[in-house]
Short mmCIF file of C-alpha atoms in Angstrom, two decimals:
data_model
loop_
_atom_site.label_atom_id
_atom_site.label_comp_id
_atom_site.label_asym_id
_atom_site.label_seq_id
_atom_site.Cartn_x
_atom_site.Cartn_y
_atom_site.Cartn_z
CA UNK A 20 110.83 109.44 107.95
CA UNK A 21 110.32 111.01 111.34
CA UNK A 22 106.79 111.88 110.35
CA UNK A 23 105.77 108.40 109.63
CA UNK A 24 107.60 107.20 112.81
CA UNK A 25 105.69 109.82 114.74
CA UNK A 26 102.29 108.54 113.41
CA UNK A 27 103.20 105.17 114.32
CA UNK A 28 104.39 105.78 117.85
CA UNK A 29 101.38 108.19 118.60
CA UNK A 30 98.35 106.63 116.76
CA UNK A 31 96.07 109.37 118.27
CA UNK A 32 98.00 112.18 116.50
CA UNK A 33 96.14 113.48 113.38
CA UNK A 34 98.31 116.28 112.61
CA UNK A 35 102.03 117.31 112.42
CA UNK A 36 102.86 121.02 111.71
CA UNK A 37 106.09 122.72 110.33
CA UNK A 38 106.98 126.10 109.88
CA UNK A 39 109.92 127.68 108.09
CA UNK A 40 111.12 131.26 106.65
CA UNK A 41 109.70 132.06 103.31
CA UNK A 42 113.10 132.40 101.80
CA UNK A 43 114.14 128.99 103.00
CA UNK A 44 113.66 127.12 99.71
CA UNK A 45 115.58 124.01 100.66
CA UNK A 46 113.40 123.45 103.80
CA UNK A 47 110.35 124.08 101.86
CA UNK A 48 111.29 121.48 99.19
CA UNK A 49 112.22 118.82 101.79
CA UNK A 50 108.75 119.47 103.45
CA UNK A 51 106.86 119.21 100.34
CA UNK A 52 108.81 116.10 99.31
CA UNK A 53 107.83 114.31 102.44
CA UNK A 54 104.18 114.79 101.94
CA UNK A 55 103.37 118.04 103.87
CA UNK A 56 101.10 120.39 102.39
CA UNK A 57 101.41 124.42 102.43
CA UNK A 58 98.86 125.73 104.69
CA UNK A 59 99.65 129.42 104.03
CA UNK A 60 101.98 132.18 104.86
CA UNK A 61 101.95 134.29 108.09
CA UNK A 62 103.29 137.65 106.96
CA UNK A 63 105.61 139.44 109.42
CA UNK A 64 105.29 136.47 111.93
CA UNK A 65 108.86 136.74 113.16
CA UNK A 66 111.34 139.44 114.14
CA UNK A 67 114.56 138.23 113.16
CA UNK A 68 118.02 140.04 112.89
CA UNK A 69 116.37 143.50 112.85
CA UNK A 70 113.47 142.77 110.31
CA UNK A 71 110.21 141.22 110.24
CA UNK A 72 110.00 137.71 108.43
CA UNK A 73 107.00 135.90 106.77
CA UNK A 74 106.90 132.29 107.70
CA UNK A 75 105.41 129.43 105.78
CA UNK A 76 103.35 126.99 107.49
CA UNK A 77 102.91 123.18 106.38
CA UNK A 78 100.98 120.24 107.70
CA UNK A 79 100.91 116.57 107.46
CA UNK A 80 97.59 114.98 108.27
CA UNK A 81 97.41 111.33 109.01
CA UNK A 82 94.98 111.09 105.99
CA UNK A 83 97.35 112.77 103.83
CA UNK A 84 100.31 110.19 104.27
CA UNK A 85 100.77 108.43 101.01
CA UNK A 86 102.09 105.00 100.22
CA UNK A 87 105.73 104.72 98.66
CA UNK A 88 105.40 104.87 95.04
CA UNK A 89 106.16 101.54 93.43
CA UNK A 90 109.66 101.24 91.67
CA UNK A 91 109.82 102.76 88.18
CA UNK A 92 110.49 99.21 86.65
CA UNK A 93 106.82 98.17 87.50
CA UNK A 94 105.56 100.83 85.22
CA UNK A 95 107.77 99.91 82.19
CA UNK A 96 105.52 97.14 80.73
CA UNK A 97 102.42 99.13 81.15
CA UNK A 98 103.79 102.02 79.49
CA UNK A 99 104.90 99.83 76.57
CA UNK A 100 101.47 98.20 76.36
CA UNK A 101 99.66 101.59 76.25
CA UNK A 102 101.98 102.69 73.33
CA UNK A 103 101.37 99.65 71.52
CA UNK A 104 97.68 99.87 71.88
CA UNK A 105 97.69 103.54 71.02
CA UNK A 106 99.58 102.70 67.73
CA UNK A 107 97.13 99.72 67.26
CA UNK A 108 94.00 102.09 67.76
CA UNK A 109 95.47 104.52 65.16
CA UNK A 110 96.07 101.83 62.53
CA UNK A 111 92.53 100.45 62.88
CA UNK A 112 91.24 104.02 62.66
CA UNK A 113 93.15 104.64 59.60
CA UNK A 114 91.92 101.26 58.17
CA UNK A 115 88.26 102.06 59.09
CA UNK A 116 88.47 105.56 57.45
CA UNK A 117 89.85 103.95 54.37
CA UNK A 118 86.97 101.45 54.23
CA UNK A 119 84.33 104.22 54.82
CA UNK A 120 85.89 106.46 51.94
CA UNK A 121 86.18 103.50 49.57
CA UNK A 122 87.38 104.32 46.12
CA UNK A 123 87.70 108.02 46.76
CA UNK A 124 91.05 107.55 48.57
CA UNK A 125 93.85 107.64 46.00
CA UNK A 126 97.26 105.81 46.97
CA UNK A 127 100.10 108.42 47.32
CA UNK A 128 102.94 107.81 44.84
#
C-alpha cells in the first residue's frame, strides 16, 4: 500500500491526508478500506463544472495504522471452541437448574 510505504520512507511523517468529492463513493470506500478515517466534509469547497461541490476529507495517522488481519483459518478453531463452551455452559446450567428444583420438575412425555 502506498500509505504504508510513505510512512516507511518518511518516518518523521505523522499524517497523510486525502480528499474526494462527496459523491465519489468508490474513492471513499477505497480510503476507508485502507485505514483512512473520515475527518469531515467541507461544504462548497470546490467549484467544478459550473457548480459548488462538497469535499470529504480523510486522514491516516501513523498511530492509526493497523496490522494486517490474520487469515480467517486461524479463527476457526477458536470459534468452534467458543461454540462448544457455550453449549457446555447451557447444558451445565440446565443440569444445575434441575438439581435445584428437584422433584418439582416433571419430565416431558
